[in-house]
């Protein structure tokens, strides 16, 4: 039985299988394989019971099996991890970011991991060492390769608080010398590093910890683009709540802006800091989150106003009726950078972040807000059929915080630190909580 490995890419729209790495019985050269050498069929299955995922596609009136052929875009000899080689007994098949290759199914309210079950059939003969090789069928997965997960781990809160124990993912920085640019000498790594606490949205709650930091590319916080602002070393802690951060014990998605997870979350942060006390800079704990997690970011700054160095609430549903003078005064003690989009379909900024931003400014707080007119791809990767940047739903503004595109205040002007314009992450990296 021939085997393959999947190569997972964590993109703006979730994880997807971008390559299959085939284990061949012979070595091949680059000119001996092409996209026409193999075809790929994928069936997406439920993790729980292996059943075929049924999905109602846009415009359809009934559900159909989520399966089909995945186009092979490129084929080449490679290492076991998928890097190109002139000759090898492994071959990589590159594929597109299409539905059958997606590793998560669901919506902004609830999602789940799936099993991508591939069957790769050899179509063209390969010249073997002693005789031609043909008829290979690769239908057993031998594992996954995902470079974006390097340094990431999972654990569970050791001690329950209010009968709640939170699972969490976390990134452990390397603490190695870091160079900002090619022409600079490496800077020594700090003895203690900042901690970024990132809170997922409604769709990533539950009991699959990996979804909390893979579902919306939270792993961008462990990549060089953002890590460099923190001197190359920043811890990232991503807790997962079983339901929704907005769950107050009676209503899971109400407007009261209270949460049963406040005390358990704070206890988890304290537990994590204590476990890494010699390597976490407690004056540089940054909290942020998207949507449901954006609410929880504001809530934690309200309940622990002297703990966090800064907060980044993204499309946060902290409603105007709860923006009392007392609450605003407590929230104002933490520097905040809001991110939202006009026309947000789920969280109206006119009822949430816009009035809170205004009230915090009136209270003399250090507060900024990047406000997008709409949400479209700014990376140059995704396009509409006519070539324009892909327009997505306006609630999904978190793609811009992960890509480090939040760089202006509400008035459209740059935020200036030490005489230079900065974005949200570079700004957050400069913040320190006084002892």
CSV table of C-alpha atoms in Angstrom, one decimal:
chain,number,residue,atom,x,y,z
A,1,UNK,CA,0.0,0.0,0.0
A,2,UNK,CA,1.5,3.4,-1.1
A,3,UNK,CA,1.5,6.2,1.4
A,4,UNK,CA,1.4,10.0,1.3
A,5,UNK,CA,1.8,12.9,3.7
A,6,UNK,CA,-0.2,16.0,3.7
A,7,UNK,CA,1.4,19.5,3.8
A,8,UNK,CA,-0.9,22.0,5.6
A,9,UNK,CA,-0.8,25.7,5.0
A,10,UNK,CA,-2.4,28.0,7.6
A,11,UNK,CA,-4.0,30.8,5.5
A,12,UNK,CA,-6.2,33.8,6.0
A,13,UNK,CA,-9.3,31.6,5.5
A,14,UNK,CA,-8.2,28.6,7.6
A,15,UNK,CA,-6.0,25.6,7.2
A,16,UNK,CA,-5.8,23.7,3.9
A,17,UNK,CA,-3.8,21.0,2.3
A,18,UNK,CA,-1.6,22.7,-0.2
A,19,UNK,CA,0.6,19.7,-1.0
A,20,UNK,CA,0.6,15.9,-0.9
A,21,UNK,CA,4.0,14.3,-0.5
A,22,UNK,CA,4.1,10.9,-2.1
A,23,UNK,CA,6.4,8.1,-1.0
A,24,UNK,CA,7.6,6.4,-4.2
A,25,UNK,CA,9.3,3.0,-4.5
A,26,UNK,CA,12.0,4.6,-6.8
A,27,UNK,CA,13.8,7.8,-7.3
A,28,UNK,CA,12.7,10.2,-10.0
A,29,UNK,CA,14.2,13.3,-11.6
A,30,UNK,CA,12.3,16.6,-12.0
A,31,UNK,CA,11.8,16.0,-15.7
A,32,UNK,CA,10.2,12.7,-15.1
A,33,UNK,CA,7.1,13.9,-13.2
A,34,UNK,CA,4.4,16.5,-14.1
A,35,UNK,CA,0.9,17.4,-12.9
A,36,UNK,CA,-0.4,14.9,-15.5
A,37,UNK,CA,1.5,12.0,-13.8
A,38,UNK,CA,-1.1,11.7,-11.0
A,39,UNK,CA,-4.7,12.6,-10.3
A,40,UNK,CA,-6.0,13.4,-6.8
A,41,UNK,CA,-9.5,12.7,-5.4
A,42,UNK,CA,-10.4,13.8,-1.9
A,43,UNK,CA,-13.3,12.9,0.3
A,44,UNK,CA,-13.8,15.1,3.4
A,45,UNK,CA,-14.9,13.0,6.4
A,46,UNK,CA,-16.2,13.8,9.9
A,47,UNK,CA,-13.6,13.3,12.6
A,48,UNK,CA,-16.0,11.6,15.0
A,49,UNK,CA,-17.3,8.7,12.9
A,50,UNK,CA,-15.6,8.9,9.5
A,51,UNK,CA,-18.8,9.6,7.6
A,52,UNK,CA,-18.7,11.7,4.5
A,53,UNK,CA,-19.3,15.4,5.1
A,54,UNK,CA,-22.5,16.7,3.6
A,55,UNK,CA,-22.5,20.3,2.6
A,56,UNK,CA,-25.0,22.6,1.0
A,57,UNK,CA,-23.0,24.8,-1.5
A,58,UNK,CA,-23.9,28.4,-2.2
A,59,UNK,CA,-27.0,28.6,-4.4
A,60,UNK,CA,-27.9,24.9,-3.9
A,61,UNK,CA,-31.1,23.7,-2.4
A,62,UNK,CA,-29.8,20.5,-0.9
A,63,UNK,CA,-26.6,19.0,0.7
A,64,UNK,CA,-24.2,16.9,-1.3
A,65,UNK,CA,-21.1,14.9,-0.4
A,66,UNK,CA,-18.0,17.1,0.1
A,67,UNK,CA,-15.7,15.3,-2.3
A,68,UNK,CA,-14.2,15.7,-5.7
A,69,UNK,CA,-11.0,15.9,-7.7
A,70,UNK,CA,-8.3,18.3,-6.6
A,71,UNK,CA,-6.3,19.9,-9.5
A,72,UNK,CA,-2.6,19.2,-9.3
A,73,UNK,CA,-0.8,22.6,-10.1
A,74,UNK,CA,2.8,21.4,-9.9
A,75,UNK,CA,4.7,18.2,-9.3
A,76,UNK,CA,8.4,17.8,-8.4
A,77,UNK,CA,10.8,15.6,-6.5
A,78,UNK,CA,11.2,16.8,-2.9
A,79,UNK,CA,12.4,16.2,0.6
A,80,UNK,CA,10.3,14.4,3.2
A,81,UNK,CA,9.1,17.9,4.2
A,82,UNK,CA,8.2,18.9,0.7
A,83,UNK,CA,11.1,21.1,-0.4
A,84,UNK,CA,12.1,20.8,-4.1
A,85,UNK,CA,15.0,18.5,-5.0
A,86,UNK,CA,16.5,17.6,-8.4
A,87,UNK,CA,16.0,13.9,-7.7
A,88,UNK,CA,14.2,12.0,-4.9
A,89,UNK,CA,12.0,9.1,-3.9
A,90,UNK,CA,9.4,11.6,-2.7
A,91,UNK,CA,7.3,13.7,-5.0
A,92,UNK,CA,5.3,16.8,-4.0
A,93,UNK,CA,1.9,17.6,-5.6
A,94,UNK,CA,0.9,21.2,-5.2
A,95,UNK,CA,-2.8,21.9,-5.0
A,96,UNK,CA,-5.0,25.0,-4.8
A,97,UNK,CA,-6.9,26.5,-1.9
A,98,UNK,CA,-10.3,25.0,-2.8
A,99,UNK,CA,-13.1,23.4,-0.8
A,100,UNK,CA,-12.0,19.8,-1.0
A,101,UNK,CA,-8.6,20.7,0.5
A,102,UNK,CA,-10.0,22.7,3.4
A,103,UNK,CA,-9.3,21.1,6.9
A,104,UNK,CA,-12.1,22.9,8.8
A,105,UNK,CA,-15.8,23.2,8.1
A,106,UNK,CA,-18.4,25.4,9.7
A,107,UNK,CA,-19.2,29.1,10.2
A,108,UNK,CA,-18.2,32.1,12.3
A,109,UNK,CA,-20.5,30.6,15.0
A,110,UNK,CA,-19.2,27.0,15.1
A,111,UNK,CA,-16.5,25.1,13.3
A,112,UNK,CA,-14.9,21.7,13.4
A,113,UNK,CA,-11.8,19.9,12.1
A,114,UNK,CA,-12.3,17.3,9.3
A,115,UNK,CA,-10.3,14.4,7.9
A,116,UNK,CA,-9.2,15.0,4.3
A,117,UNK,CA,-9.1,11.5,2.9
A,118,UNK,CA,-7.1,11.5,-0.4
A,119,UNK,CA,-6.7,8.8,-3.1
A,120,UNK,CA,-3.9,9.5,-5.5
A,121,UNK,CA,-3.8,7.5,-8.7
A,122,UNK,CA,-0.7,7.2,-11.0
A,123,UNK,CA,-1.7,7.9,-14.6
A,124,UNK,CA,1.7,7.9,-16.3
A,125,UNK,CA,4.5,5.4,-16.1
A,126,UNK,CA,7.7,6.3,-14.1
A,127,UNK,CA,11.1,5.0,-15.1
A,128,UNK,CA,12.2,2.8,-12.2
A,129,UNK,CA,15.7,1.7,-11.4
A,130,UNK,CA,15.3,-1.8,-12.9
A,131,UNK,CA,11.9,-1.6,-14.6
A,132,UNK,CA,9.2,1.0,-15.3
A,133,UNK,CA,6.8,1.7,-12.3
A,134,UNK,CA,3.0,2.0,-13.0
A,135,UNK,CA,-0.3,1.4,-11.3
A,136,UNK,CA,0.5,3.0,-8.0
A,137,UNK,CA,-2.4,4.1,-5.8
A,138,UNK,CA,-1.6,6.2,-2.7
A,139,UNK,CA,-4.5,6.0,-0.2
A,140,UNK,CA,-2.9,5.8,3.2
A,141,UNK,CA,-1.9,9.0,5.1
A,142,UNK,CA,1.4,8.7,6.9
A,143,UNK,CA,1.2,12.1,8.7
A,144,UNK,CA,1.2,15.8,8.2
A,145,UNK,CA,3.8,18.5,7.7
A,146,UNK,CA,3.0,22.1,8.8
A,147,UNK,CA,6.0,24.4,9.3
A,148,UNK,CA,3.7,27.2,10.7
A,149,UNK,CA,3.2,25.0,13.8
A,150,UNK,CA,6.9,24.9,14.7
A,151,UNK,CA,7.2,25.9,18.3
A,152,UNK,CA,3.5,25.4,19.1
A,153,UNK,CA,2.2,23.1,21.9
A,154,UNK,CA,-1.0,22.2,23.6
A,155,UNK,CA,-1.9,21.8,27.2
A,156,UNK,CA,-4.8,22.0,29.7
A,157,UNK,CA,-5.2,24.3,32.7
A,158,UNK,CA,-3.9,22.4,35.8
A,159,UNK,CA,-6.3,23.7,38.3
A,160,UNK,CA,-10.0,24.2,37.7
A,161,UNK,CA,-11.6,27.6,38.6
A,162,UNK,CA,-15.4,27.7,39.1
A,163,UNK,CA,-15.4,24.1,37.8
A,164,UNK,CA,-13.8,25.2,34.5
A,165,UNK,CA,-10.5,24.1,33.1
A,166,UNK,CA,-9.4,25.7,29.8
A,167,UNK,CA,-7.5,23.9,27.1
A,168,UNK,CA,-4.9,26.1,25.4
A,169,UNK,CA,-2.3,26.3,22.7
A,170,UNK,CA,0.9,28.2,23.1
A,171,UNK,CA,4.0,29.2,21.2
A,172,UNK,CA,7.3,29.0,22.8
A,173,UNK,CA,9.9,31.5,21.3
A,174,UNK,CA,13.4,30.3,20.5
A,175,UNK,CA,15.2,33.0,22.5
A,176,UNK,CA,17.9,33.0,19.9
A,177,UNK,CA,19.8,36.1,18.6
A,178,UNK,CA,17.6,38.1,16.2
A,179,UNK,CA,18.4,40.3,13.2
A,180,UNK,CA,15.9,43.0,12.1
A,181,UNK,CA,17.4,43.2,8.6
A,182,UNK,CA,20.1,41.6,6.6
A,183,UNK,CA,22.7,44.4,7.2
A,184,UNK,CA,22.4,44.5,11.0
A,185,UNK,CA,24.3,42.5,13.5
A,186,UNK,CA,22.2,40.0,15.4
A,187,UNK,CA,20.8,41.4,18.7
A,188,UNK,CA,21.0,39.2,21.8
A,189,UNK,CA,17.7,37.6,22.7
A,190,UNK,CA,16.0,39.0,25.8
A,191,UNK,CA,16.2,36.9,29.0
A,192,UNK,CA,12.5,37.5,29.4
A,193,UNK,CA,10.0,37.9,26.6
A,194,UNK,CA,6.6,39.6,26.2
A,195,UNK,CA,3.4,37.4,26.4
A,196,UNK,CA,0.6,37.8,23.8
A,197,UNK,CA,-2.7,36.4,25.0
A,198,UNK,CA,-5.0,35.9,22.0
A,199,UNK,CA,-8.7,35.0,22.3
A,200,UNK,CA,-10.5,33.2,19.5
A,201,UNK,CA,-13.9,34.0,18.0
A,202,UNK,CA,-17.2,32.2,18.4
A,203,UNK,CA,-16.5,29.6,15.8
A,204,UNK,CA,-13.4,28.3,17.5
A,205,UNK,CA,-14.8,27.4,20.9
A,206,UNK,CA,-15.3,23.8,22.0
A,207,UNK,CA,-12.9,21.0,22.8
A,208,UNK,CA,-10.5,20.9,19.8
A,209,UNK,CA,-7.7,23.1,21.1
A,210,UNK,CA,-6.0,23.2,17.7
A,211,UNK,CA,-8.9,25.2,16.2
A,212,UNK,CA,-8.3,28.0,18.6
A,213,UNK,CA,-4.9,28.9,17.1
A,214,UNK,CA,-5.3,27.4,13.6
A,215,UNK,CA,-8.8,28.3,12.6
A,216,UNK,CA,-8.0,31.9,11.9
A,217,UNK,CA,-4.3,31.9,11.4
A,218,UNK,CA,-3.3,33.0,14.9
A,219,UNK,CA,0.0,31.3,14.1
A,220,UNK,CA,0.8,34.6,12.3
A,221,UNK,CA,1.7,35.9,15.7
A,222,UNK,CA,4.6,33.4,15.9
A,223,UNK,CA,6.0,34.4,12.5
A,224,UNK,CA,8.8,36.8,11.9
A,225,UNK,CA,6.6,39.7,10.7
A,226,UNK,CA,5.1,40.2,14.1
A,227,UNK,CA,7.8,38.6,16.3
A,228,UNK,CA,10.4,41.1,15.1
A,229,UNK,CA,8.6,43.9,16.9
A,230,UNK,CA,9.2,42.0,20.2
A,231,UNK,CA,12.9,41.6,19.5
A,232,UNK,CA,12.3,38.2,17.9
A,233,UNK,CA,10.9,36.6,21.0
A,234,UNK,CA,7.3,36.7,22.3
A,235,UNK,CA,5.2,34.0,23.9
A,236,UNK,CA,1.7,33.5,22.5
A,237,UNK,CA,-1.0,31.9,24.7
A,238,UNK,CA,-4.3,30.9,23.0
A,239,UNK,CA,-6.9,29.6,25.4
A,240,UNK,CA,-10.0,27.9,24.2
A,241,UNK,CA,-13.4,28.3,26.0
A,242,UNK,CA,-15.9,25.4,25.8
A,243,UNK,CA,-18.8,27.6,24.7
A,244,UNK,CA,-18.5,31.3,24.0
A,245,UNK,CA,-16.5,34.0,25.8
A,246,UNK,CA,-19.8,35.9,26.0
A,247,UNK,CA,-21.4,33.1,28.0
A,248,UNK,CA,-22.7,34.6,31.2
A,249,UNK,CA,-24.2,31.4,32.5
A,250,UNK,CA,-27.7,32.2,31.3
A,251,UNK,CA,-27.2,33.6,27.8
A,252,UNK,CA,-24.3,32.5,25.6
A,253,UNK,CA,-24.4,35.5,23.3
A,254,UNK,CA,-26.3,38.2,25.1
A,255,UNK,CA,-25.8,41.9,25.5
A,256,UNK,CA,-24.9,42.0,29.2
A,257,UNK,CA,-21.2,41.7,28.5
A,258,UNK,CA,-20.4,39.5,31.4
A,259,UNK,CA,-18.7,36.1,31.2
A,260,UNK,CA,-18.3,33.0,33.3
A,261,UNK,CA,-14.8,32.7,31.9
A,262,UNK,CA,-13.3,35.8,33.4
A,263,UNK,CA,-11.9,34.2,36.6
A,264,UNK,CA,-10.8,30.9,34.9
A,265,UNK,CA,-9.0,32.9,32.1
A,266,UNK,CA,-7.2,35.1,34.5
A,267,UNK,CA,-6.2,32.0,36.5
A,268,UNK,CA,-4.9,30.3,33.4
A,269,UNK,CA,-2.8,33.4,32.5
A,270,UNK,CA,-1.4,33.5,36.0
A,271,UNK,CA,-0.7,29.8,35.9
A,272,UNK,CA,1.1,30.0,32.6
A,273,UNK,CA,3.2,33.0,33.7
A,274,UNK,CA,4.2,31.2,36.9
A,275,UNK,CA,5.2,28.1,34.9
A,276,UNK,CA,7.5,30.2,32.8
A,277,UNK,CA,8.4,32.8,35.4
A,278,UNK,CA,12.1,33.0,34.4
A,279,UNK,CA,11.2,33.7,30.7
A,280,UNK,CA,8.0,35.9,30.7
A,281,UNK,CA,8.3,39.6,31.2
A,282,UNK,CA,5.2,40.4,33.3
A,283,UNK,CA,5.4,44.1,32.5
A,284,UNK,CA,4.7,43.2,28.8
A,285,UNK,CA,1.5,41.0,28.8
A,286,UNK,CA,-0.6,42.0,25.7
A,287,UNK,CA,-4.2,40.8,25.3
A,288,UNK,CA,-6.2,40.7,22.1
A,289,UNK,CA,-8.9,38.8,20.4
A,290,UNK,CA,-11.4,38.8,17.6
A,291,UNK,CA,-15.2,39.1,17.7
A,292,UNK,CA,-16.2,37.0,20.8
A,293,UNK,CA,-12.6,37.2,21.9
A,294,UNK,CA,-12.6,41.0,21.2
A,295,UNK,CA,-15.4,41.3,23.7
A,296,UNK,CA,-13.4,39.2,26.2
A,297,UNK,CA,-10.3,41.5,25.6
A,298,UNK,CA,-12.3,44.5,26.8
A,299,UNK,CA,-13.9,42.5,29.6
A,300,UNK,CA,-10.5,41.4,30.9
A,301,UNK,CA,-9.2,45.0,30.8
A,302,UNK,CA,-12.3,46.1,32.7
A,303,UNK,CA,-11.9,43.5,35.4
A,304,UNK,CA,-8.1,43.7,35.7
A,305,UNK,CA,-7.3,47.3,34.8
A,306,UNK,CA,-3.7,47.2,36.1
A,307,UNK,CA,-2.6,43.9,34.7
A,308,UNK,CA,-2.2,44.2,30.9
A,309,UNK,CA,0.3,46.4,29.1
A,310,UNK,CA,-2.0,46.9,26.1
A,311,UNK,CA,-5.1,45.4,24.4
A,312,UNK,CA,-6.1,44.9,20.8
A,313,UNK,CA,-9.9,44.2,20.5
A,314,UNK,CA,-10.9,43.3,17.0
A,315,UNK,CA,-14.6,43.7,15.9
A,316,UNK,CA,-15.5,43.6,19.6
A,317,UNK,CA,-19.1,43.3,20.7
A,318,UNK,CA,-18.9,45.4,23.9
A,319,UNK,CA,-22.2,47.1,23.7
A,320,UNK,CA,-23.0,50.8,24.3
A,321,UNK,CA,-25.4,50.1,27.2
A,322,UNK,CA,-22.5,48.7,29.2
A,323,UNK,CA,-20.2,51.6,28.6
A,324,UNK,CA,-21.0,53.3,31.9
A,325,UNK,CA,-18.7,56.0,33.3
A,326,UNK,CA,-17.4,53.6,35.9
A,327,UNK,CA,-16.7,50.9,33.3
A,328,UNK,CA,-15.1,53.3,30.9
A,329,UNK,CA,-12.8,54.7,33.7
A,330,UNK,CA,-11.5,51.2,34.4
A,331,UNK,CA,-11.1,50.2,30.8
A,332,UNK,CA,-9.2,53.5,30.2
A,333,UNK,CA,-6.4,52.4,32.4
A,334,UNK,CA,-5.1,50.0,29.7
A,335,UNK,CA,-3.9,51.3,26.3
A,336,UNK,CA,-6.2,49.9,23.6
A,337,UNK,CA,-6.1,49.7,19.8
A,338,UNK,CA,-9.5,48.8,18.3
A,339,UNK,CA,-10.0,47.3,14.8
A,340,UNK,CA,-13.3,47.3,13.1
A,341,UNK,CA,-15.0,47.7,9.7
A,342,UNK,CA,-17.9,49.8,8.5
A,343,UNK,CA,-20.9,47.6,7.7
A,344,UNK,CA,-19.9,44.7,9.9
A,345,UNK,CA,-22.7,42.3,9.5
A,346,UNK,CA,-22.5,40.7,13.0
A,347,UNK,CA,-21.2,43.4,15.3
A,348,UNK,CA,-22.4,46.9,14.5
A,349,UNK,CA,-19.5,49.3,15.3
A,350,UNK,CA,-22.0,52.1,15.9
A,351,UNK,CA,-23.3,50.2,18.9
A,352,UNK,CA,-19.9,48.9,20.2
A,353,UNK,CA,-16.4,50.0,19.3
A,354,UNK,CA,-17.1,53.5,17.9
A,355,UNK,CA,-18.9,54.9,21.0
A,356,UNK,CA,-16.4,53.1,23.3
A,357,UNK,CA,-13.5,54.6,21.4
A,358,UNK,CA,-15.0,58.1,21.7
A,359,UNK,CA,-15.7,57.7,25.5
A,360,UNK,CA,-12.2,56.4,26.2
A,361,UNK,CA,-10.8,59.5,24.4
A,362,UNK,CA,-13.0,61.7,26.4
A,363,UNK,CA,-11.7,60.0,29.5
A,364,UNK,CA,-8.1,60.8,28.5
A,365,UNK,CA,-7.2,57.2,27.7
A,366,UNK,CA,-4.5,56.1,25.2
A,367,UNK,CA,-6.7,54.6,22.6
A,368,UNK,CA,-6.5,54.1,18.8
A,369,UNK,CA,-8.8,52.6,16.2
A,370,UNK,CA,-8.2,51.4,12.7
A,371,UNK,CA,-11.5,51.6,10.9
A,372,UNK,CA,-11.8,49.9,7.5
A,373,UNK,CA,-14.4,51.0,4.9
A,374,UNK,CA,-14.8,47.4,4.0
A,375,UNK,CA,-12.8,44.1,4.1
A,376,UNK,CA,-11.0,43.0,1.0
A,377,UNK,CA,-7.7,41.1,0.4
A,378,UNK,CA,-4.7,43.4,0.8
A,379,UNK,CA,-2.1,40.7,0.3
A,380,UNK,CA,-2.4,40.3,-3.4
A,381,UNK,CA,-3.2,36.6,-3.0
A,382,UNK,CA,-7.0,36.4,-3.4
A,383,UNK,CA,-8.9,37.9,-6.3
A,384,UNK,CA,-12.4,38.3,-7.7
A,385,UNK,CA,-13.0,36.7,-11.1
A,386,UNK,CA,-12.4,40.0,-12.8
A,387,UNK,CA,-9.0,40.4,-11.1
A,388,UNK,CA,-10.0,42.9,-8.4
A,389,UNK,CA,-9.0,42.1,-4.7
A,390,UNK,CA,-11.4,39.5,-3.2
A,391,UNK,CA,-14.1,41.2,-1.1
A,392,UNK,CA,-15.1,39.2,2.0
A,393,UNK,CA,-17.7,39.8,4.7
A,394,UNK,CA,-17.0,42.9,6.7
A,395,UNK,CA,-16.9,41.1,10.1
A,396,UNK,CA,-13.8,39.3,9.0
A,397,UNK,CA,-11.5,42.2,9.7
A,398,UNK,CA,-9.1,39.9,11.7
A,399,UNK,CA,-7.4,39.0,8.5
A,400,UNK,CA,-5.9,42.5,8.6
A,401,UNK,CA,-4.6,42.3,12.1
A,402,UNK,CA,-2.8,39.0,11.3
A,403,UNK,CA,-1.3,40.5,8.2
A,404,UNK,CA,-0.1,43.6,10.2
A,405,UNK,CA,-2.2,46.0,8.0
A,406,UNK,CA,-3.7,48.0,10.9
A,407,UNK,CA,-1.7,51.1,10.8
A,408,UNK,CA,-3.9,54.2,11.0
A,409,UNK,CA,-6.1,55.8,13.6
A,410,UNK,CA,-9.8,56.6,13.2
A,411,UNK,CA,-9.0,60.0,11.6
A,412,UNK,CA,-6.9,58.2,9.0
A,413,UNK,CA,-3.6,59.5,10.4
A,414,UNK,CA,-0.6,57.4,11.3
A,415,UNK,CA,0.0,56.5,15.0
A,416,UNK,CA,3.4,57.9,15.9
A,417,UNK,CA,5.8,56.3,18.4
A,418,UNK,CA,9.3,57.8,18.9
A,419,UNK,CA,8.8,60.0,15.8
A,420,UNK,CA,7.9,57.1,13.5
A,421,UNK,CA,4.6,55.7,12.2
A,422,UNK,CA,3.7,52.3,13.6
A,423,UNK,CA,1.1,49.6,13.3
A,424,UNK,CA,-0.9,47.9,16.0
A,425,UNK,CA,1.6,45.2,16.8
A,426,UNK,CA,4.6,47.5,16.8
A,427,UNK,CA,2.7,49.9,19.0
A,428,UNK,CA,1.8,47.0,21.4
A,429,UNK,CA,5.4,45.9,21.6
A,430,UNK,CA,6.4,49.2,23.0
A,431,UNK,CA,4.0,49.1,25.9
A,432,UNK,CA,5.0,48.2,29.4
A,433,UNK,CA,3.0,48.0,32.6
A,434,UNK,CA,4.5,49.9,35.5
A,435,UNK,CA,5.2,47.7,38.5
